[in-house]
Amino acid sequence: MASMVIFAKPDNIHPDPKLDWTKFKRGDVIDIRDDDNFYWGEAVQGPQALNWWRVVTVPNTPAAALLSLAAGDSPSADGSAYRLRINSINLDMLEFGKNLGITDRLTSDVPTLLAVRTVKPVIANPNVIGSDPRVIG
Amino acid sequence: MATKTIGSAVGRDFATLTLWSAYLNVLVLAAPEIGQMYADSEFSQAIGVTIGGYTGASSTNTVTLNCGPAQSFRDNANVQTNALRYNAANGVAVKWTTTYILPLTVSGTFFTADGLQMTGTGTNTEGGVRNTGTDNTVNNCILQFKPRLGTVNQAALFNNALRFTAENISLYVANAIGRAVQDSASTTTGLYVDITIIGLSSTATGFTFAYTGSPVKNCPVYGFTTDYSGTANGASTNNATDKGAFGGTNFGTSGQVSITSAEWQSLTSGSEDFRLSPSSTKLKDNGATTGPTTDIAKTTRVAPYDIGCWELVAAASSGFFFRNPSLSGLGSGGPFFNNPLG
């Protein structure tokens, strides 16, 4: 009984590499709702939908059980880089072998999602020099 | 200019605020971008929202998050009599339900939030609205959060960037440990004006600057162990405190001290109403005539302004006007009655 939107656009890149962490990446879980048939809006599921998303339905699973997939780091006090989403879903694997249109929904389950999930590496604090993260440059 | 609608009704562009933020994240702005929220239902968020990632923003290519026509609490037909507190029945309202999340982070630039109600119902959140981008503004909003006591960036309204402006805000810290406003920008040229800051007997601080901060004007602080701390800009003026003297530096110029709960309609937990009381003695007419010319309810301010986000309006007249027949040159038409005393 959950529906989630996963960011699917592959080329969301910031022109300044130092700020690329501010961009959502393909595989980021954007939002999750407690309704298999949740309507995410015209920009996602309408006739003029943007090809930036993939809706994934996870039957028999409460949204609360999936919220960790959409978790991010707590922003740092100094405004330095952090992960908007800690986890990434490998959409290529989820979509493999399926001929999906822009608004077609995928159906999945928790074991499958966990199998295609990767944890993103922690983004180094640019204000820290050296291997010891407690040393401030 | 591009406007996208946000709401749960069929036909809206985006059903959730999180989704609009992900759309915004992709954009290279060449014109103003507006996210227009509709009160189809209360926006319930289990996930924190981050506004940022877009490029091309400027003083002309701005980003605005506001409400559709007649959707804000400010447009409610009963705005003058509705209790001033978070209430989804009054207009667009966003509720974050999860504990230990940061409800709204703004890392983008040239962003304005206007006319929204936002709250966090989780026991403790990592703050409320957190701004880290330059040239951003929060206007005409009702904020009600339960920030936990942690590091200094966990406040209901937090800023650490240049030129942050906050105006006409009802800011309520609804737990006993949370900070209200924390500004940690090392260099700041922003402005805080007409912000009513209320705590629920919070052991934390109402208004804090980590460095010499922006001007603070017409901001009353009530219900915190410490009212103000740090150093505000020297142009700060006409604030108010429930203490006998102002904390911090520069907050107290032309200010009011020892204000009580009687200044507002109700500070009773569960039935809060942060409209100014007609019997206000310290906040009414003791503000600086500066800042927005209307209050949080779109009432035109009349000099001298009241302190805080609410401007008291005169009691409604009976609707009849008496005409003094001794005055010549006045038309006889209209709903006038001859003044029997004239």
PDB file of C-alpha atoms in Angstrom, chain B residues 32-250:
ATOM      1  CA  PRO B  32      10.763  33.722 -12.421  1.00  0.00           C
ATOM      2  CA  GLU B  33       9.536  30.355 -11.194  1.00  0.00           C
ATOM      3  CA  ILE B  34       6.506  30.049  -8.916  1.00  0.00           C
ATOM      4  CA  GLY B  35       5.210  27.111  -6.954  1.00  0.00           C
ATOM      5  CA  GLN B  36       1.602  27.866  -6.149  1.00  0.00           C
ATOM      6  CA  MET B  37       0.100  25.776  -3.358  1.00  0.00           C
ATOM      7  CA  TYR B  38      -3.562  24.900  -3.057  1.00  0.00           C
ATOM      8  CA  ALA B  39      -5.411  23.972   0.129  1.00  0.00           C
ATOM      9  CA  ASP B  40      -7.019  20.895  -1.420  1.00  0.00           C
ATOM     10  CA  SER B  41      -6.004  19.149   1.790  1.00  0.00           C
ATOM     11  CA  GLU B  42      -3.379  19.603   4.457  1.00  0.00           C
ATOM     12  CA  PHE B  43       0.100  18.870   3.089  1.00  0.00           C
ATOM     13  CA  SER B  44       1.436  16.063   5.252  1.00  0.00           C
ATOM     14  CA  GLN B  45       5.171  15.461   4.931  1.00  0.00           C
ATOM     15  CA  ALA B  46       7.112  12.581   6.413  1.00  0.00           C
ATOM     16  CA  ILE B  47      10.225  13.637   4.510  1.00  0.00           C
ATOM     17  CA  GLY B  48      12.134  16.893   4.819  1.00  0.00           C
ATOM     18  CA  VAL B  49      11.966  19.253   1.867  1.00  0.00           C
ATOM     19  CA  THR B  50      15.046  20.861   0.334  1.00  0.00           C
ATOM     20  CA  ILE B  51      14.700  23.893  -1.906  1.00  0.00           C
ATOM     21  CA  GLY B  52      17.865  24.210  -3.966  1.00  0.00           C
ATOM     22  CA  GLY B  53      19.972  22.808  -6.762  1.00  0.00           C
ATOM     23  CA  TYR B  54      18.570  25.105  -9.427  1.00  0.00           C
ATOM     24  CA  THR B  55      20.825  27.539 -11.268  1.00  0.00           C
ATOM     25  CA  GLY B  56      20.352  30.870 -12.989  1.00  0.00           C
ATOM     26  CA  ALA B  57      18.519  32.546 -10.112  1.00  0.00           C
ATOM     27  CA  SER B  58      18.904  36.302  -9.835  1.00  0.00           C
ATOM     28  CA  SER B  59      17.026  39.339  -8.614  1.00  0.00           C
ATOM     29  CA  THR B  60      14.853  39.009 -11.702  1.00  0.00           C
ATOM     30  CA  ASN B  61      14.820  35.244 -12.078  1.00  0.00           C
ATOM     31  CA  THR B  62      13.434  34.509  -8.657  1.00  0.00           C
ATOM     32  CA  VAL B  63      11.824  31.464  -7.084  1.00  0.00           C
ATOM     33  CA  THR B  64       8.612  31.885  -5.103  1.00  0.00           C
ATOM     34  CA  LEU B  65       6.600  29.403  -3.090  1.00  0.00           C
ATOM     35  CA  ASN B  66       3.193  30.888  -2.325  1.00  0.00           C
ATOM     36  CA  CYS B  67      -0.497  30.099  -2.451  1.00  0.00           C
ATOM     37  CA  GLY B  68      -3.022  30.088  -5.244  1.00  0.00           C
ATOM     38  CA  PRO B  69      -5.762  32.722  -5.298  1.00  0.00           C
ATOM     39  CA  ALA B  70      -7.771  32.722  -2.047  1.00  0.00           C
ATOM     40  CA  GLN B  71      -5.767  29.758  -0.718  1.00  0.00           C
ATOM     41  CA  SER B  72      -3.656  31.358   1.998  1.00  0.00           C
ATOM     42  CA  PHE B  73      -4.788  31.857   5.590  1.00  0.00           C
ATOM     43  CA  ARG B  74      -4.268  35.537   4.776  1.00  0.00           C
ATOM     44  CA  ASP B  75      -7.094  35.367   2.243  1.00  0.00           C
ATOM     45  CA  ASN B  76      -9.536  33.624   4.568  1.00  0.00           C
ATOM     46  CA  ALA B  77     -12.795  35.544   4.855  1.00  0.00           C
ATOM     47  CA  ASN B  78     -12.486  35.366   8.640  1.00  0.00           C
ATOM     48  CA  VAL B  79      -8.827  36.266   8.849  1.00  0.00           C
ATOM     49  CA  GLN B  80      -9.527  39.065  11.313  1.00  0.00           C
ATOM     50  CA  THR B  81     -11.378  36.785  13.738  1.00  0.00           C
ATOM     51  CA  ASN B  82      -9.615  33.468  13.199  1.00  0.00           C
ATOM     52  CA  ALA B  83      -7.176  32.597  15.939  1.00  0.00           C
ATOM     53  CA  LEU B  84      -3.666  33.345  14.697  1.00  0.00           C
ATOM     54  CA  ARG B  85      -2.018  29.952  14.885  1.00  0.00           C
ATOM     55  CA  TYR B  86      -1.433  26.950  12.652  1.00  0.00           C
ATOM     56  CA  ASN B  87      -4.796  25.729  11.441  1.00  0.00           C
ATOM     57  CA  ALA B  88      -5.149  23.832   8.171  1.00  0.00           C
ATOM     58  CA  ALA B  89      -8.802  24.850   7.988  1.00  0.00           C
ATOM     59  CA  ASN B  90      -7.744  28.438   7.369  1.00  0.00           C
ATOM     60  CA  GLY B  91      -5.614  27.950   4.268  1.00  0.00           C
ATOM     61  CA  VAL B  92      -2.571  26.231   2.808  1.00  0.00           C
ATOM     62  CA  ALA B  93      -0.798  24.355   5.576  1.00  0.00           C
ATOM     63  CA  VAL B  94       2.200  22.029   5.584  1.00  0.00           C
ATOM     64  CA  LYS B  95       2.709  19.572   8.422  1.00  0.00           C
ATOM     65  CA  TRP B  96       5.872  17.531   8.937  1.00  0.00           C
ATOM     66  CA  THR B  97       5.019  14.469  10.948  1.00  0.00           C
ATOM     67  CA  THR B  98       8.341  12.783  11.554  1.00  0.00           C
ATOM     68  CA  THR B  99      10.624  13.143  14.526  1.00  0.00           C
ATOM     69  CA  TYR B 100      14.268  14.074  13.970  1.00  0.00           C
ATOM     70  CA  ILE B 101      13.922  15.431  10.468  1.00  0.00           C
ATOM     71  CA  LEU B 102      14.670  18.906   9.244  1.00  0.00           C
ATOM     72  CA  PRO B 103      11.348  20.128   7.842  1.00  0.00           C
ATOM     73  CA  LEU B 104      12.373  22.767   5.306  1.00  0.00           C
ATOM     74  CA  THR B 105      15.874  23.532   4.105  1.00  0.00           C
ATOM     75  CA  VAL B 106      16.509  26.333   1.641  1.00  0.00           C
ATOM     76  CA  SER B 107      19.929  26.079   0.021  1.00  0.00           C
ATOM     77  CA  GLY B 108      18.987  27.837  -3.206  1.00  0.00           C
ATOM     78  CA  THR B 109      19.120  31.567  -3.806  1.00  0.00           C
ATOM     79  CA  PHE B 110      16.617  34.346  -4.507  1.00  0.00           C
ATOM     80  CA  PHE B 111      13.857  32.270  -2.940  1.00  0.00           C
ATOM     81  CA  THR B 112      10.755  33.624  -1.198  1.00  0.00           C
ATOM     82  CA  ALA B 113       8.192  31.716   0.862  1.00  0.00           C
ATOM     83  CA  ASP B 114       5.020  33.717   1.274  1.00  0.00           C
ATOM     84  CA  GLY B 115       1.658  33.178   2.963  1.00  0.00           C
ATOM     85  CA  LEU B 116       2.235  29.632   4.205  1.00  0.00           C
ATOM     86  CA  GLN B 117       1.511  27.821   7.437  1.00  0.00           C
ATOM     87  CA  MET B 118       4.132  25.297   8.456  1.00  0.00           C
ATOM     88  CA  THR B 119       4.392  23.062  11.482  1.00  0.00           C
ATOM     89  CA  GLY B 120       6.253  20.046  12.796  1.00  0.00           C
ATOM     90  CA  THR B 121       4.278  17.638  14.906  1.00  0.00           C
ATOM     91  CA  GLY B 122       7.073  15.192  15.627  1.00  0.00           C
ATOM     92  CA  THR B 123       8.187  15.359  19.239  1.00  0.00           C
ATOM     93  CA  ASN B 124      11.481  16.921  18.263  1.00  0.00           C
ATOM     94  CA  THR B 125      12.662  18.075  14.866  1.00  0.00           C
ATOM     95  CA  GLU B 126      16.034  19.252  13.718  1.00  0.00           C
ATOM     96  CA  GLY B 127      14.659  22.754  13.531  1.00  0.00           C
ATOM     97  CA  GLY B 128      11.980  24.215  11.310  1.00  0.00           C
ATOM     98  CA  VAL B 129      12.908  26.459   8.426  1.00  0.00           C
ATOM     99  CA  ARG B 130      16.627  26.433   7.766  1.00  0.00           C
ATOM    100  CA  ASN B 131      18.154  28.871   5.315  1.00  0.00           C
ATOM    101  CA  THR B 132      21.652  28.475   3.920  1.00  0.00           C
ATOM    102  CA  GLY B 133      21.247  30.280   0.579  1.00  0.00           C
ATOM    103  CA  THR B 134      21.741  33.959  -0.112  1.00  0.00           C
ATOM    104  CA  ASP B 135      19.071  36.529  -0.876  1.00  0.00           C
ATOM    105  CA  ASN B 136      16.171  34.528   0.527  1.00  0.00           C
ATOM    106  CA  THR B 137      13.018  35.713   2.248  1.00  0.00           C
ATOM    107  CA  VAL B 138      10.304  34.281   4.457  1.00  0.00           C
ATOM    108  CA  ASN B 139       7.239  36.526   4.538  1.00  0.00           C
ATOM    109  CA  ASN B 140       3.777  36.440   6.023  1.00  0.00           C
ATOM    110  CA  CYS B 141       4.001  32.929   7.419  1.00  0.00           C
ATOM    111  CA  ILE B 142       2.757  31.073  10.467  1.00  0.00           C
ATOM    112  CA  LEU B 143       5.523  28.828  11.805  1.00  0.00           C
ATOM    113  CA  GLN B 144       4.998  26.376  14.638  1.00  0.00           C
ATOM    114  CA  PHE B 145       7.740  23.899  15.413  1.00  0.00           C
ATOM    115  CA  LYS B 146       9.207  21.722  18.138  1.00  0.00           C
ATOM    116  CA  PRO B 147      12.933  22.018  17.577  1.00  0.00           C
ATOM    117  CA  ARG B 148      15.029  19.809  19.776  1.00  0.00           C
ATOM    118  CA  LEU B 149      17.828  21.196  21.823  1.00  0.00           C
ATOM    119  CA  GLY B 150      20.957  20.260  19.965  1.00  0.00           C
ATOM    120  CA  THR B 151      23.568  22.180  18.122  1.00  0.00           C
ATOM    121  CA  VAL B 152      23.019  25.819  17.379  1.00  0.00           C
ATOM    122  CA  ASN B 153      21.478  25.262  13.958  1.00  0.00           C
ATOM    123  CA  GLN B 154      18.427  23.582  15.415  1.00  0.00           C
ATOM    124  CA  ALA B 155      16.028  26.475  15.719  1.00  0.00           C
ATOM    125  CA  ALA B 156      12.523  27.007  14.412  1.00  0.00           C
ATOM    126  CA  LEU B 157      13.978  29.634  12.084  1.00  0.00           C
ATOM    127  CA  PHE B 158      17.653  29.325  11.301  1.00  0.00           C
ATOM    128  CA  ASN B 159      19.877  31.298   8.957  1.00  0.00           C
ATOM    129  CA  ASN B 160      23.540  31.300   8.124  1.00  0.00           C
ATOM    130  CA  ALA B 161      23.584  33.123   4.794  1.00  0.00           C
ATOM    131  CA  LEU B 162      23.766  36.660   3.472  1.00  0.00           C
ATOM    132  CA  ARG B 163      20.800  38.930   2.989  1.00  0.00           C
ATOM    133  CA  PHE B 164      18.165  36.773   4.670  1.00  0.00           C
ATOM    134  CA  THR B 165      14.924  38.627   5.327  1.00  0.00           C
ATOM    135  CA  ALA B 166      12.093  37.529   7.597  1.00  0.00           C
ATOM    136  CA  GLU B 167       8.989  39.685   7.889  1.00  0.00           C
ATOM    137  CA  ASN B 168       5.487  39.382   9.292  1.00  0.00           C
ATOM    138  CA  ILE B 169       5.865  35.995  10.931  1.00  0.00           C
ATOM    139  CA  SER B 170       4.012  34.350  13.779  1.00  0.00           C
ATOM    140  CA  LEU B 171       6.675  32.056  15.223  1.00  0.00           C
ATOM    141  CA  TYR B 172       5.647  29.624  17.940  1.00  0.00           C
ATOM    142  CA  VAL B 173       8.019  27.168  19.614  1.00  0.00           C
ATOM    143  CA  ALA B 174       5.626  24.499  20.841  1.00  0.00           C
ATOM    144  CA  ASN B 175       7.888  22.539  23.126  1.00  0.00           C
ATOM    145  CA  ALA B 176       9.810  23.342  26.257  1.00  0.00           C
ATOM    146  CA  ILE B 177      13.343  23.059  24.885  1.00  0.00           C
ATOM    147  CA  GLY B 178      13.423  24.654  21.464  1.00  0.00           C
ATOM    148  CA  ARG B 179      15.114  27.763  20.141  1.00  0.00           C
ATOM    149  CA  ALA B 180      13.077  30.197  18.074  1.00  0.00           C
ATOM    150  CA  VAL B 181      15.457  32.213  15.871  1.00  0.00           C
ATOM    151  CA  GLN B 182      19.131  31.509  15.385  1.00  0.00           C
ATOM    152  CA  ASP B 183      21.269  33.478  12.950  1.00  0.00           C
ATOM    153  CA  SER B 184      24.772  32.146  12.472  1.00  0.00           C
ATOM    154  CA  ALA B 185      25.806  34.114   9.412  1.00  0.00           C
ATOM    155  CA  SER B 186      29.252  35.539   9.987  1.00  0.00           C
ATOM    156  CA  THR B 187      28.471  38.495   7.784  1.00  0.00           C
ATOM    157  CA  THR B 188      24.894  39.443   7.338  1.00  0.00           C
ATOM    158  CA  THR B 189      22.929  42.236   5.790  1.00  0.00           C
ATOM    159  CA  GLY B 190      19.481  40.842   6.294  1.00  0.00           C
ATOM    160  CA  LEU B 191      16.496  42.025   8.269  1.00  0.00           C
ATOM    161  CA  TYR B 192      14.127  40.665  10.876  1.00  0.00           C
ATOM    162  CA  VAL B 193      10.986  42.730  11.255  1.00  0.00           C
ATOM    163  CA  ASP B 194       7.490  42.219  12.672  1.00  0.00           C
ATOM    164  CA  ILE B 195       8.085  38.698  13.992  1.00  0.00           C
ATOM    165  CA  THR B 196       6.013  37.619  16.971  1.00  0.00           C
ATOM    166  CA  ILE B 197       8.109  35.046  18.832  1.00  0.00           C
ATOM    167  CA  ILE B 198       6.332  32.967  21.445  1.00  0.00           C
ATOM    168  CA  GLY B 199       7.661  30.032  23.450  1.00  0.00           C
ATOM    169  CA  LEU B 200       5.938  27.466  25.586  1.00  0.00           C
ATOM    170  CA  SER B 201       8.060  28.161  28.633  1.00  0.00           C
ATOM    171  CA  SER B 202      11.054  27.089  26.614  1.00  0.00           C
ATOM    172  CA  THR B 203      14.326  26.736  28.457  1.00  0.00           C
ATOM    173  CA  ALA B 204      16.133  27.871  25.319  1.00  0.00           C
ATOM    174  CA  THR B 205      16.672  31.282  23.733  1.00  0.00           C
ATOM    175  CA  GLY B 206      14.186  33.286  21.723  1.00  0.00           C
ATOM    176  CA  PHE B 207      16.487  35.190  19.410  1.00  0.00           C
ATOM    177  CA  THR B 208      20.173  34.500  18.998  1.00  0.00           C
ATOM    178  CA  PHE B 209      22.927  35.941  16.848  1.00  0.00           C
ATOM    179  CA  ALA B 210      26.183  34.032  16.735  1.00  0.00           C
ATOM    180  CA  TYR B 211      27.927  37.040  15.165  1.00  0.00           C
ATOM    181  CA  THR B 212      27.004  40.686  14.920  1.00  0.00           C
ATOM    182  CA  GLY B 213      23.729  40.287  13.177  1.00  0.00           C
ATOM    183  CA  SER B 214      21.097  41.978  11.084  1.00  0.00           C
ATOM    184  CA  PRO B 215      18.705  44.657  12.318  1.00  0.00           C
ATOM    185  CA  VAL B 216      15.838  43.337  14.412  1.00  0.00           C
ATOM    186  CA  LYS B 217      12.777  45.566  14.501  1.00  0.00           C
ATOM    187  CA  ASN B 218       9.330  45.293  16.027  1.00  0.00           C
ATOM    188  CA  CYS B 219       9.919  41.763  17.307  1.00  0.00           C
ATOM    189  CA  PRO B 220       8.445  40.739  20.668  1.00  0.00           C
ATOM    190  CA  VAL B 221       9.893  37.681  22.427  1.00  0.00           C
ATOM    191  CA  TYR B 222       7.884  35.917  25.121  1.00  0.00           C
ATOM    192  CA  GLY B 223       8.195  32.640  26.985  1.00  0.00           C
ATOM    193  CA  PHE B 224      11.878  31.742  26.797  1.00  0.00           C
ATOM    194  CA  THR B 225      14.404  31.416  29.596  1.00  0.00           C
ATOM    195  CA  THR B 226      16.639  33.772  27.611  1.00  0.00           C
ATOM    196  CA  ASP B 227      14.957  36.362  25.417  1.00  0.00           C
ATOM    197  CA  TYR B 228      17.773  37.658  23.218  1.00  0.00           C
ATOM    198  CA  SER B 229      21.436  36.802  22.998  1.00  0.00           C
ATOM    199  CA  GLY B 230      24.349  37.893  20.877  1.00  0.00           C
ATOM    200  CA  THR B 231      24.684  41.241  19.175  1.00  0.00           C
ATOM    201  CA  ALA B 232      22.150  42.659  16.778  1.00  0.00           C
ATOM    202  CA  ASN B 233      22.834  45.364  14.249  1.00  0.00           C
ATOM    203  CA  GLY B 234      22.843  48.836  15.783  1.00  0.00           C
ATOM    204  CA  ALA B 235      19.808  49.804  13.736  1.00  0.00           C
ATOM    205  CA  SER B 236      17.663  47.394  15.730  1.00  0.00           C
ATOM    206  CA  THR B 237      14.750  49.065  17.427  1.00  0.00           C
ATOM    207  CA  ASN B 238      11.325  48.756  19.042  1.00  0.00           C
ATOM    208  CA  ASN B 239      11.512  45.141  20.130  1.00  0.00           C
ATOM    209  CA  ALA B 240       9.858  43.770  23.252  1.00  0.00           C
ATOM    210  CA  THR B 241      10.644  41.238  25.956  1.00  0.00           C
ATOM    211  CA  ASP B 242       8.932  39.596  28.890  1.00  0.00           C
ATOM    212  CA  LYS B 243      12.080  40.171  30.941  1.00  0.00           C
ATOM    213  CA  GLY B 244      12.782  43.237  33.001  1.00  0.00           C
ATOM    214  CA  ALA B 245      15.671  44.115  30.714  1.00  0.00           C
ATOM    215  CA  PHE B 246      16.768  43.049  27.252  1.00  0.00           C
ATOM    216  CA  GLY B 247      19.344  40.297  26.875  1.00  0.00           C
ATOM    217  CA  GLY B 248      22.064  40.545  24.253  1.00  0.00           C
ATOM    218  CA  THR B 249      23.303  43.758  22.720  1.00  0.00           C
ATOM    219  CA  ASN B 250      21.467  46.348  20.648  1.00  0.00           C
TER     220      ASN B 250
END
